[in-house]
CSV table of C-alpha atoms (C1' of nucleotides) in Angstrom, one decimal:
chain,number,residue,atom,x,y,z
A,105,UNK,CA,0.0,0.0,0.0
A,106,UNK,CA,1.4,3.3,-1.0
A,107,UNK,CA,2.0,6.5,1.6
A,108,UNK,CA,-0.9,7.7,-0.3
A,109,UNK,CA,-3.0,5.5,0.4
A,110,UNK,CA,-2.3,5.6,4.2
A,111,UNK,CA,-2.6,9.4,3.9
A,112,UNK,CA,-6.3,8.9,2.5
A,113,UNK,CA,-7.1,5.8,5.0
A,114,UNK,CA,-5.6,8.4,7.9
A,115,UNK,CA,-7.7,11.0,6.7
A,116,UNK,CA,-10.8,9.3,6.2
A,117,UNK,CA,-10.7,7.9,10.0
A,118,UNK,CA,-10.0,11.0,11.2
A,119,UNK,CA,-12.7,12.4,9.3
A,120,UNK,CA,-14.9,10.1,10.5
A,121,UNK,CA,-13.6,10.7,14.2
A,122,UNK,CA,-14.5,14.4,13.5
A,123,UNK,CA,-17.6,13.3,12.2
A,124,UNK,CA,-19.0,10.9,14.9
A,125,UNK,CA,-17.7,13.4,17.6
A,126,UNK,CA,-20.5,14.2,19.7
A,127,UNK,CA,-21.5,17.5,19.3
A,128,UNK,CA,-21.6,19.4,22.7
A,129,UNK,CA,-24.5,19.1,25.1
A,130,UNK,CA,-24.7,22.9,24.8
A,131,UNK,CA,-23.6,26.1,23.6
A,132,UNK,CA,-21.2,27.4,25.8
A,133,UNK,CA,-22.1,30.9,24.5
A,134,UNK,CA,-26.0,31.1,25.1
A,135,UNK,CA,-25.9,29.6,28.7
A,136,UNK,CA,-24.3,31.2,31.5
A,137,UNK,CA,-21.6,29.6,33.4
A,138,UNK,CA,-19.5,30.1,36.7
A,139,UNK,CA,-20.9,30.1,40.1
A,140,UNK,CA,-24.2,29.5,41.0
A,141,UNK,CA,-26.5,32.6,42.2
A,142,UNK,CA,-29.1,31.9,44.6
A,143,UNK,CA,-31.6,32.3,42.6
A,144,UNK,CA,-30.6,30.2,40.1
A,145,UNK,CA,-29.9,27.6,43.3
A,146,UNK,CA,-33.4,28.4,44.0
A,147,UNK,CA,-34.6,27.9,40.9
A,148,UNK,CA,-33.0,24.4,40.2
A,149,UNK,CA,-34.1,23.3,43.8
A,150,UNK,CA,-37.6,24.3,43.3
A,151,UNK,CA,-37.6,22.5,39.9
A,152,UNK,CA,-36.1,19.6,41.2
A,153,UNK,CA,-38.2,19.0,44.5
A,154,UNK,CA,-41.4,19.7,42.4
A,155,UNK,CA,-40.8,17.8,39.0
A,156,UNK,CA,-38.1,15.7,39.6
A,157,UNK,CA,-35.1,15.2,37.7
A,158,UNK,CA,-35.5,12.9,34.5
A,159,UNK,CA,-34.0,14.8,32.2
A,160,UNK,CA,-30.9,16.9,33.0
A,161,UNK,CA,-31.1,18.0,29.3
A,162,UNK,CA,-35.0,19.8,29.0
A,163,UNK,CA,-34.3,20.3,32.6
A,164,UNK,CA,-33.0,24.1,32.7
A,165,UNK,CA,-35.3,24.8,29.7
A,166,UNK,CA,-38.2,23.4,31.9
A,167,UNK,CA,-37.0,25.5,34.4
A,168,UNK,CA,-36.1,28.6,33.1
A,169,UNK,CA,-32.5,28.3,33.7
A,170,UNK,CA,-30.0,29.5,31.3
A,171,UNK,CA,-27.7,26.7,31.9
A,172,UNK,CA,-26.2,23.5,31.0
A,173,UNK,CA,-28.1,20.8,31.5
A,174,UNK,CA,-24.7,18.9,33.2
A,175,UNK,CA,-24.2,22.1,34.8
A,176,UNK,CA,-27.4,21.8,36.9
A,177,UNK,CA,-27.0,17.7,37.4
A,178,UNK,CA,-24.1,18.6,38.8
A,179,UNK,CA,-24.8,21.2,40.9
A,180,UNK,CA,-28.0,19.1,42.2
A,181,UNK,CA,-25.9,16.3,42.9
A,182,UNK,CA,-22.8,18.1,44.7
A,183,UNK,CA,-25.2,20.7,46.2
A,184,UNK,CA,-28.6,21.3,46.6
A,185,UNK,CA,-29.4,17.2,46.7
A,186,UNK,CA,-31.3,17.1,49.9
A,187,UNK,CA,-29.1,14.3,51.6
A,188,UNK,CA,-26.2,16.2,50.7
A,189,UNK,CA,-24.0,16.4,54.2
A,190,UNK,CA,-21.9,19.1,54.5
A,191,UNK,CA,-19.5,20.3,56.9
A,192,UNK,CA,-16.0,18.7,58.0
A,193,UNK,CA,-15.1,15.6,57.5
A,194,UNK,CA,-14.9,13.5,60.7
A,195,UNK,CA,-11.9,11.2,61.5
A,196,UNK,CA,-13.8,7.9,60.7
A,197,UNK,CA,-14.7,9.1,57.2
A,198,UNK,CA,-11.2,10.6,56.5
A,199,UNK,CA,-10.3,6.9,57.6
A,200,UNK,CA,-12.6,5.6,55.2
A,201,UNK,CA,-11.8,7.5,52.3
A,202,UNK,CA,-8.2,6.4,52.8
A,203,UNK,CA,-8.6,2.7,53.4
A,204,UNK,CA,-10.9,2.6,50.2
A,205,UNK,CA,-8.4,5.2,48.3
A,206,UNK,CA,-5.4,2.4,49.2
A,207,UNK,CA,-7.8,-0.6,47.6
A,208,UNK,CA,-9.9,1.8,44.7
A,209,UNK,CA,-7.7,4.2,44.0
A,210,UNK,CA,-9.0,7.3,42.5
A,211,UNK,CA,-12.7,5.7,42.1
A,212,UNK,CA,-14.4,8.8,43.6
A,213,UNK,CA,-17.5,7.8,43.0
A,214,UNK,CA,-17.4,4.3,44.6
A,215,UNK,CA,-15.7,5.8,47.7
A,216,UNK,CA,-18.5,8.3,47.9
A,217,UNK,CA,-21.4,5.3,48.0
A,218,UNK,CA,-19.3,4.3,51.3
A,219,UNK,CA,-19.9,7.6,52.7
A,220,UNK,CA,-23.5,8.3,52.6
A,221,UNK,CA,-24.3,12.1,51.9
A,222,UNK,CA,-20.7,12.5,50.8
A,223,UNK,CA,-20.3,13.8,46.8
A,224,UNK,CA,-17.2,12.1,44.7
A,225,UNK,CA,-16.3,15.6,43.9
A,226,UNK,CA,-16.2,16.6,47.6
A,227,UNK,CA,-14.4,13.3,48.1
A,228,UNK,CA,-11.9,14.2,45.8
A,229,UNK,CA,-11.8,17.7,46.6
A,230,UNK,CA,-10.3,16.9,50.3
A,231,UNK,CA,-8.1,14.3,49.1
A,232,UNK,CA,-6.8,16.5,47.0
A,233,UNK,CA,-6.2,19.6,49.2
A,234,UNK,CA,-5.9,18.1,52.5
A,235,UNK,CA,-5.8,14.2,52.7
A,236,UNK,CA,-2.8,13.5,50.5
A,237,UNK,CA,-0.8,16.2,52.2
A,238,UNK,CA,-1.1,14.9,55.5
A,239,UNK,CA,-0.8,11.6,54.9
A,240,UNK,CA,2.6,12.4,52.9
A,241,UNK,CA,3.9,14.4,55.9
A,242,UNK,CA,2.8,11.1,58.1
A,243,UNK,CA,4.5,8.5,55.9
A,244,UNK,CA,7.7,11.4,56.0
A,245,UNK,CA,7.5,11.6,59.4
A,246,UNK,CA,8.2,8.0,59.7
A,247,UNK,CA,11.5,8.3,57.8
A,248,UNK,CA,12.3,10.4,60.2
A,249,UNK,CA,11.8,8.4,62.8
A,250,UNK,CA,13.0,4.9,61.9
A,251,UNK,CA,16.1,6.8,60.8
A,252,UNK,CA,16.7,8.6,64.0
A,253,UNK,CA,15.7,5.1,65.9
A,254,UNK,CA,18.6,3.7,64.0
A,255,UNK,CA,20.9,6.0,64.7
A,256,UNK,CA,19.8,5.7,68.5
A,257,UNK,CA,20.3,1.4,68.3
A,258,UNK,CA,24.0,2.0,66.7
A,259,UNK,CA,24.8,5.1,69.1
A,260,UNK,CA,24.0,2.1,72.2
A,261,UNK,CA,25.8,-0.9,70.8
A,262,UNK,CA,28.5,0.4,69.7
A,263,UNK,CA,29.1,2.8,73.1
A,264,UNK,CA,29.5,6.0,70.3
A,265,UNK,CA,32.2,8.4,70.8
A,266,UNK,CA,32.0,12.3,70.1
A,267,UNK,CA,31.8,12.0,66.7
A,268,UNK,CA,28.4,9.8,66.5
A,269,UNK,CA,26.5,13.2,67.1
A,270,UNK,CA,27.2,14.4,63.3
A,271,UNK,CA,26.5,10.9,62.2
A,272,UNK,CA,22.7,11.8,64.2
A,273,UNK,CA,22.3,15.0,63.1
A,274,UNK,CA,22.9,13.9,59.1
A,275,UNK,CA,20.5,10.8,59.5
A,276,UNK,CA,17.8,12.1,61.5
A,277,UNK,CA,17.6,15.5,59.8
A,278,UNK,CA,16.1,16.8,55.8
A,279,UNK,CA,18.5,18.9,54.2
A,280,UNK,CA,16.8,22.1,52.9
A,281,UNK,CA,17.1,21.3,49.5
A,282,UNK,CA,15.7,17.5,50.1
A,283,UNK,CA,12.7,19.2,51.4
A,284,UNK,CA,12.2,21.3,48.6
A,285,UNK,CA,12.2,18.7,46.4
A,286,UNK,CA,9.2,16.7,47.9
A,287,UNK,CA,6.7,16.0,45.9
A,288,UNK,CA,3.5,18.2,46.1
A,289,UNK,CA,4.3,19.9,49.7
A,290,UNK,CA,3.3,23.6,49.7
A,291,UNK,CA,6.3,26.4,50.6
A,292,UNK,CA,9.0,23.0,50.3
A,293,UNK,CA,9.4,23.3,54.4
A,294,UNK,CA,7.7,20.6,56.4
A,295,UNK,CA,5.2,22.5,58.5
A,296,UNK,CA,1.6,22.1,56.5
A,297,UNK,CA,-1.0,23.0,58.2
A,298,UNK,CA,-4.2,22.9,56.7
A,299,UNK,CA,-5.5,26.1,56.3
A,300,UNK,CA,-9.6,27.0,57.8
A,301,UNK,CA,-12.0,26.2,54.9
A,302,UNK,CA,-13.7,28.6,53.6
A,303,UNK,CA,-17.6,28.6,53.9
A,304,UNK,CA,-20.2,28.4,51.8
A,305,UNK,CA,-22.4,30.9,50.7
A,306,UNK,CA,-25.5,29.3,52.0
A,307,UNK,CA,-23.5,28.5,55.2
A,308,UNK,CA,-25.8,30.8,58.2
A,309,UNK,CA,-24.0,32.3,61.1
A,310,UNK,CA,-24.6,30.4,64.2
A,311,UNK,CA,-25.2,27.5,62.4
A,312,UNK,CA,-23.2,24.5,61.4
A,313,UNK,CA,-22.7,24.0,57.5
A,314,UNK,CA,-24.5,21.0,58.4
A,315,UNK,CA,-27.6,22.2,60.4
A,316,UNK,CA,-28.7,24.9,58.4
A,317,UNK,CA,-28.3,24.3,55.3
A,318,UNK,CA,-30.5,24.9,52.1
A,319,UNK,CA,-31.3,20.8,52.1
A,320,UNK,CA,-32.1,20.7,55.9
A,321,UNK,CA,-34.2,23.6,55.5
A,322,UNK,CA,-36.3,21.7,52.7
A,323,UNK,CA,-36.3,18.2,55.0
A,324,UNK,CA,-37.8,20.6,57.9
A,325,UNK,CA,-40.6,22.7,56.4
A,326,UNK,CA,-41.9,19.9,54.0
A,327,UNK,CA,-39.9,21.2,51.0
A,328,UNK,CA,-40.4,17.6,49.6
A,329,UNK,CA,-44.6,18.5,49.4
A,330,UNK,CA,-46.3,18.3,46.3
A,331,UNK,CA,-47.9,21.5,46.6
A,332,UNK,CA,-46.4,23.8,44.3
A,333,UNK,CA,-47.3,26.6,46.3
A,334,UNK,CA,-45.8,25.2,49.5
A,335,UNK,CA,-42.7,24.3,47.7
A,336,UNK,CA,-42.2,27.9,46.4
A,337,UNK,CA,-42.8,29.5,50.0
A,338,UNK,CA,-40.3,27.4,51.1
A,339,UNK,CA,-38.1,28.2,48.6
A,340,UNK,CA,-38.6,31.8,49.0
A,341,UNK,CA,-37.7,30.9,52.7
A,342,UNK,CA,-34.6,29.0,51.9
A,343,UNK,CA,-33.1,32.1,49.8
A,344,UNK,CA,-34.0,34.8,52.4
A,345,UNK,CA,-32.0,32.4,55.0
A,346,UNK,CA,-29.5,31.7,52.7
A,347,UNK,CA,-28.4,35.2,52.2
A,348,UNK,CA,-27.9,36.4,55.3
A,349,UNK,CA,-24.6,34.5,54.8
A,350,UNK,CA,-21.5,35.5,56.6
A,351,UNK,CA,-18.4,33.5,57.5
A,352,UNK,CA,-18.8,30.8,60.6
A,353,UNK,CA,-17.0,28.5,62.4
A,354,UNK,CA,-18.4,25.1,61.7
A,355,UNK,CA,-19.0,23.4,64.2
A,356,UNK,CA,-16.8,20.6,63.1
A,357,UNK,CA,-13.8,23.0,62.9
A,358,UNK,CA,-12.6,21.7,66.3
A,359,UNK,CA,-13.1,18.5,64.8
A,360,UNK,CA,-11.1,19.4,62.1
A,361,UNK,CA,-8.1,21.0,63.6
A,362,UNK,CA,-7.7,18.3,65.7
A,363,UNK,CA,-7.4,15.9,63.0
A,364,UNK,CA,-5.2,18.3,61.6
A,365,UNK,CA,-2.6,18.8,64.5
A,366,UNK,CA,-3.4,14.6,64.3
A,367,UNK,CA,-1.9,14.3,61.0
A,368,UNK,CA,0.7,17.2,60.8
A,369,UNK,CA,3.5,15.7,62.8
A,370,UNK,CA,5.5,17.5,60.8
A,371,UNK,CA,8.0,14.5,60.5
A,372,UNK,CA,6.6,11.6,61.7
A,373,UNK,CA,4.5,9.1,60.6
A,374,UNK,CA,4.2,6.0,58.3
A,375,UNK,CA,4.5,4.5,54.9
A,376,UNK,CA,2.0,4.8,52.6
A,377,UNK,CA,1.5,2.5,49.4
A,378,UNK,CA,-1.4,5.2,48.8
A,379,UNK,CA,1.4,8.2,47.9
A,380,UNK,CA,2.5,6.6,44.3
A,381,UNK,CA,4.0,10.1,43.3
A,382,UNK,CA,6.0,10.0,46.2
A,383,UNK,CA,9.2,8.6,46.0
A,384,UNK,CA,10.3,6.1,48.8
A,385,UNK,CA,13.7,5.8,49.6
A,386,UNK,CA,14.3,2.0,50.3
A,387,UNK,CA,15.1,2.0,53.4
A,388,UNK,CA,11.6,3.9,54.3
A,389,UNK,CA,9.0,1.0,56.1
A,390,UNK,CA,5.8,0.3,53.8
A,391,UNK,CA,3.1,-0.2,56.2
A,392,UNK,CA,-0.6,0.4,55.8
A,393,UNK,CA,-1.4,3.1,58.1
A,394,UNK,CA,-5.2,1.4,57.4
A,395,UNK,CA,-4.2,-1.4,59.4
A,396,UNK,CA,-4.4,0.9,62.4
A,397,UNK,CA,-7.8,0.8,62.1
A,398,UNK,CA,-10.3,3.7,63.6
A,399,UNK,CA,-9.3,3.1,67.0
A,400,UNK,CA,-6.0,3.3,66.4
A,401,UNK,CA,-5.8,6.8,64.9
A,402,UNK,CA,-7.9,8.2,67.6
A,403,UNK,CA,-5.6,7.1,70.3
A,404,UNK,CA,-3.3,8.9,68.0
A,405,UNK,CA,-5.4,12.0,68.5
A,406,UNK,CA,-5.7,11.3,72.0
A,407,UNK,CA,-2.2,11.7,72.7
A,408,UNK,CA,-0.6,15.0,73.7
A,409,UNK,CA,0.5,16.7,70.7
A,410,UNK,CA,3.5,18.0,72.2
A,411,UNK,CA,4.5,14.3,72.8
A,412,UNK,CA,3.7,13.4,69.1
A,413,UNK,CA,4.8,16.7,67.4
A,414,UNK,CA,7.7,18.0,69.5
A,415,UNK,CA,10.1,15.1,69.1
A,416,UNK,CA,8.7,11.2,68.5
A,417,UNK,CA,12.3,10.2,69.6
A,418,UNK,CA,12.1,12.1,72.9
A,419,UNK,CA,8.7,10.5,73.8
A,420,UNK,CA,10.2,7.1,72.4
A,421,UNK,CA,12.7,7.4,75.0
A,422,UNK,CA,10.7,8.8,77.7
A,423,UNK,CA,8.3,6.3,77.4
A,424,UNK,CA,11.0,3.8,78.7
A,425,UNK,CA,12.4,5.9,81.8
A,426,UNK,CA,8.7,6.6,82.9
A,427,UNK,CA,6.5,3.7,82.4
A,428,UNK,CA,4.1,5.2,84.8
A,429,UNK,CA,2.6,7.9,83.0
A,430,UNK,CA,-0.5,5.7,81.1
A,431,UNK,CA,0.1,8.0,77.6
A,432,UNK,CA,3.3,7.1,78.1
A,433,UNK,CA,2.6,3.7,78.3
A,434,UNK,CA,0.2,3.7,75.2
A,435,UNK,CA,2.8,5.7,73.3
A,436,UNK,CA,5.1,3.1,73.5
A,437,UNK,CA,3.1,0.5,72.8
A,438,UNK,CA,2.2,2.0,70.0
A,439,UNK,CA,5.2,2.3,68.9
A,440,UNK,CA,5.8,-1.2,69.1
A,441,UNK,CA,3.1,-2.2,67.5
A,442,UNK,CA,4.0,-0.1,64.9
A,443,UNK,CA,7.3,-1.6,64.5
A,444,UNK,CA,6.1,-5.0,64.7
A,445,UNK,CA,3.6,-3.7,62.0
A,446,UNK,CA,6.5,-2.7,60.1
A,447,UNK,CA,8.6,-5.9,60.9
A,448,UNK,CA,11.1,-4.0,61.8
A,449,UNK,CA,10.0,-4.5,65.7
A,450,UNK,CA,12.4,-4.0,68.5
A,451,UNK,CA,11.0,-6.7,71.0
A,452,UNK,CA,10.7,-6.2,74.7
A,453,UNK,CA,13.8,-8.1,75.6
A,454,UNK,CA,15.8,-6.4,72.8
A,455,UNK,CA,14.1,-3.0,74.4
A,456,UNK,CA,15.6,-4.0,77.7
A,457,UNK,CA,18.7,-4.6,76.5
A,458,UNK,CA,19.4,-1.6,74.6
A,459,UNK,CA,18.6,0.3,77.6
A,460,UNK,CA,20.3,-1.4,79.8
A,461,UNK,CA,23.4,-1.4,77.4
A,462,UNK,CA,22.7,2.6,76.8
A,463,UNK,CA,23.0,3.6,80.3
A,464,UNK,CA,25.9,1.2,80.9
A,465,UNK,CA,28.1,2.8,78.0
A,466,UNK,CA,26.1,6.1,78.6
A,467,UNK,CA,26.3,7.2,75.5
A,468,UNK,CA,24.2,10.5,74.6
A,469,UNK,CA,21.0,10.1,75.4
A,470,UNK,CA,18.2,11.5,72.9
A,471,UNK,CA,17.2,13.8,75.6
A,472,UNK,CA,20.6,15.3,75.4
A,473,UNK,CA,20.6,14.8,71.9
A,474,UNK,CA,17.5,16.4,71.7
A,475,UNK,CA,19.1,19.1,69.6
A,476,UNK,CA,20.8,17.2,66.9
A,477,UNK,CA,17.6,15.2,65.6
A,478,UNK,CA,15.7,17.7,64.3
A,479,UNK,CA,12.6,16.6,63.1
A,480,UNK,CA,11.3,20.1,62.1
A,481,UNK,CA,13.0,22.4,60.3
A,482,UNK,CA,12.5,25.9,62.3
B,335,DA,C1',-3.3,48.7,53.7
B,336,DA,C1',-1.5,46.5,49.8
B,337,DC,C1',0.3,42.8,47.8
B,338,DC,C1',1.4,38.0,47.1
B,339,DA,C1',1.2,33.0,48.0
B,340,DT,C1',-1.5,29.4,49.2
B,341,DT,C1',-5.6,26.8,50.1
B,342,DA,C1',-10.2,24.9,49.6
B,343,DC,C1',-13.7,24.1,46.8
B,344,DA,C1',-17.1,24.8,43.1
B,345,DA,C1',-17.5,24.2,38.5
B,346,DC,C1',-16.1,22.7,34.0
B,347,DC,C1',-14.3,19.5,30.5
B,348,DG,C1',-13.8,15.5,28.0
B,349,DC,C1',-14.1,10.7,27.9
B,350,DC,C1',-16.6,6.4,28.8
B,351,DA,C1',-20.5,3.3,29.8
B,352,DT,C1',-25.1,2.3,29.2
B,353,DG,C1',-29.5,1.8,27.2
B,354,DG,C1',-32.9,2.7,23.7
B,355,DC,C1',-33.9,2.7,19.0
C,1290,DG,C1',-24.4,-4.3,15.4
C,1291,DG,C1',-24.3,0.6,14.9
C,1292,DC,C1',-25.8,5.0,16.2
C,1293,DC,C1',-27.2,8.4,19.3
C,1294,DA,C1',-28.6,10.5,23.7
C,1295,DT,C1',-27.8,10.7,28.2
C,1296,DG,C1',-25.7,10.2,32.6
C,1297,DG,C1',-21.7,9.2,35.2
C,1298,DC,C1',-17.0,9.7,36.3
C,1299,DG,C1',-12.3,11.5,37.0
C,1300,DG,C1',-9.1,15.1,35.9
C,1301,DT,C1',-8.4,19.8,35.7
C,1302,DT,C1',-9.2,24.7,36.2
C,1303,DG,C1',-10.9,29.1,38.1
C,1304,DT,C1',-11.5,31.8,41.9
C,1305,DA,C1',-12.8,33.5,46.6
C,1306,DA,C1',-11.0,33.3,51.0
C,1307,DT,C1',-7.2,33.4,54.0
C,1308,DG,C1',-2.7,34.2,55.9
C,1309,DG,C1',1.9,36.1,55.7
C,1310,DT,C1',5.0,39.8,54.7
DNA sequence: AACCATTACAACCGCCATGGC
DNA sequence: GGCCATGGCGGTTGTAATGGT
C-alpha cells in the first residue's frame, strides 16, 4: 500500500472521528456559566423538588434556567441534593476514604457510595487539598523516625564516641534542598497546616454548614410536598435564610483542627502505598497506616501533641524511663506495634537490653541529643 | 493597607458506559 | 451491530478566602 493510500485511509478515519464526535451538550455561549447565584440555586431546587429530575437536558429549559443541563446535574448532585451532608469531614470518614483510596484508587465515585451524603467531587476535593498532604507528611515523618531510631540502636551498641553526634544529626535530619524537592508539599518546608476552609455561601452564622443548610431547611418545612405553592414559600424561605450569609465556624472546625494537629507531625509518621508520586527511599517502612484501624488513629489523636509533634524520639525514649505515665505507656506501645507492624519490631527483651546497654556505656541520650535530631525544620 | 502566595472548593471539560432505537 | 442521547466519572481549572509579609 502506498504512503498515499495511508494518507487517505488516515484522513478518512479522522474524518470520520470528526464526524461521529458528539456535538456538545450545549452552547457554551447562550448559557451562562460560573458560580451559581441563589436564585438560580433556587430555581433548580424548586424545579427539582417539584418535578423531579428525569432529564438533565430539558431540565434548565423546563425551568427557566439559562444553563447547562450537566451544569445543573451537577450542581444538584454536589449541592442542593437534599441528603447532601456538608461540613468537615470526621476522622472515621477521613479513615474511610483512605482505606478505600489504598484498595480503589481514585474511584471517587465508589468511595463516595461508602460515605453516605458524601459527593465524589467533595471526596476528591479533600483528598486532594488536605488528605494527600497529611498523609505524605505522616509517611515522611516515619523516615524520620526509623532513621533517628537507627541512629539511637547504633549510638548504644557500639558505646558511640564524640563524633556519633554528626553521624545523628545527618541521618535524622532533611537537608533544605531534600525538602524542597518533595513532591506536592506547599512552601518546600515541612510544616503544612491545613489552612480553615472557607464557607459556603449558604452557610448561616450560628449555624453549622450542616444544620442549616439549604437541604435541611427543605427536609424541615416539607420542602419535599407536592404542593407547588408550599414548595415555592419554602423556597422563598430557603433564599432569604441563605443570604444572610456571613463567615462561621463550623461546628466541626474543632473536629477538624484536631485531625489536623493529628496528621501534621510534621516528621513523623508512616508509609503509605497510597502516595504513588511519592518517592520512597528504600530504606523507608511500607506499612498500611489502614491497618491501624479507627481506633488506632484516635488514640493517636488522644495523645498529647506536644508528645507526638515536638520530638517522637524524645517520647520514644521517655516512654522507657517513665512507664508510669498511662500515655506514656500507650505511646510506647504503640510504637511497638508499629514496629512489629512494620517488621522491623524492636522486642521487649531487645528494648531491655538496649537500655540497659545505653546507660551502661552512657552514650548520649536522645534527651541530650535532643538538639541534633531535628525533626522540624525551624 | 496592599500585595502576594497558598488553600479549599465549586465548576467545567472530555471521555466512557449504558441503554434505547 | 451501529448510532445516538444521556448520565456518570475522574481530571483539571478558576477563583474566593485566607494568611503572611
Amino acid at each position: 500500500m502506498s504512503t498515499g493510500d495511508n494518507s487517505l485511509k488516515r484522513e478518512s478515519k479522522e474524518e470520520k472521528k470528526k464526524v461521529s464526535r458528539r456535538a456538545p451538550c450545549c452552547d457554551k455561549n447562550l448559557v451562562k456559566r460560573g458560580p451559581w447565584s441563589p436564585e438560580e440555586d433556587l430555581k433548580l431546587f424548586s424545579f427539582v423538588q417539584k418535578n423531579g429530575h428525569e432529564n438533565w437536558r430539558n431540565l434548565p429549559k423546563q425551568a427557566g434556567l439559562s444553563r447547562c443541563g450537566k451544569s445543573c446535574r451537577l450542581r444538584w448532585i454536589n449541592y442542593l441534593r437534599p441528603d447532601v451532608k456538608r461540613g468537615n469531614f470526621t476522622i472515621e470518614e477521613e479513615n474511610t476514604i483512605i482505606q478505600l483510596h489504598d484498595t480503589l484508587g481514585n474511584k471517587w465515585a465508589k468511595i463516595a457510595a461508602a460515605l453516605p451524603g458524601r459527593t465524589d467531587n467533595e471526596i476528591k476535593n479533600v483528598w486532594n487539598t488536605s488528605l494527600k498532604k497529611k498523609l505524605l507528611n505522616f509517611k515522611r515523618g516515619a523516615k524520620n523516625y526509623y532513621q533517628s531510631k537507627e541512629s539511637i540502636s547504633m549510638m548504644s551498641s557500639t558505646s558511640s564516641s564524640s563524633t556519633t553526634t554528626s553521624n545523628i544529626s545527618s541521618l535524622g535530619k532533611r537537608s533544605r534542598a531534600e525538602s524542597e524537592h518533595d513532591v506536592d508539599v506547599p512552601r518546600g518546608d515541612d510544616s503544612y497546616v491545613p489552612k480553615k476552609p472557607r464557607e459556603s455561601c449558604w452557610d448561616v452564622p450560628g449555624e453549622s454548614k450542616s444544620n442549616e443548610s439549604i437541604k435541611d431547611i427543605s427536609r424541615n418545612s416539607s420542602f419535599s410536598s407536592n404542593n407547588s405553592s408550599t414548595v415555592t414559600d419554602n423556597a422563598d424561605q430557603v433564599f432569604n435564610h441563605a443570604h444572610q450569609g456571613d463567615t462561621i465556624r463550623s461546628s466541626s472546625e474543632d473536629d477538624r483542627q484536631s485531625m489536623d494537629s493529628f496528621f501534621d507531625f510534621s516528621g513523623f509518621g508512616i508509609g503509605l502505598n497510597t502516595l504513588e508520586e511519592v518517592s520512597k527511599p528504600d530504606f523507608i517502612p511500607d506499612i498500611d497506616p489502614l491497618e491501624f484501624g479507627v481506633e488506632s488513629w484516635n488514640m493517636w489523636e488522644g495523645l498529647d501533641d506536644t508528645l507526638i509533634q515536638s520530638d517522637p524520639v524524645q517520647s520514644f525514649q521517655d516512654g522507657f524511663d517513665n512507664n508510669n505515665n498511662n500515655e506514656e505507656v500507650d505511646l510506647m506501645r504503640w510504637y511497638q506495634l508499629l514496629e512489629n507492624e512494620l517488621g522491623l519490631g524492636v522486642t521487649e527483651d531487645q528494648n531491655q537490653q538496649e537500655k540497659k546497654s545505653s546507660k551502661e556505656s552512657e552514650p548520649l541520650t536522645v534527651a541530650e541529643n535532643h538538639d541534633e535530631i531535628p525533626l522540624q525544620e525551624p
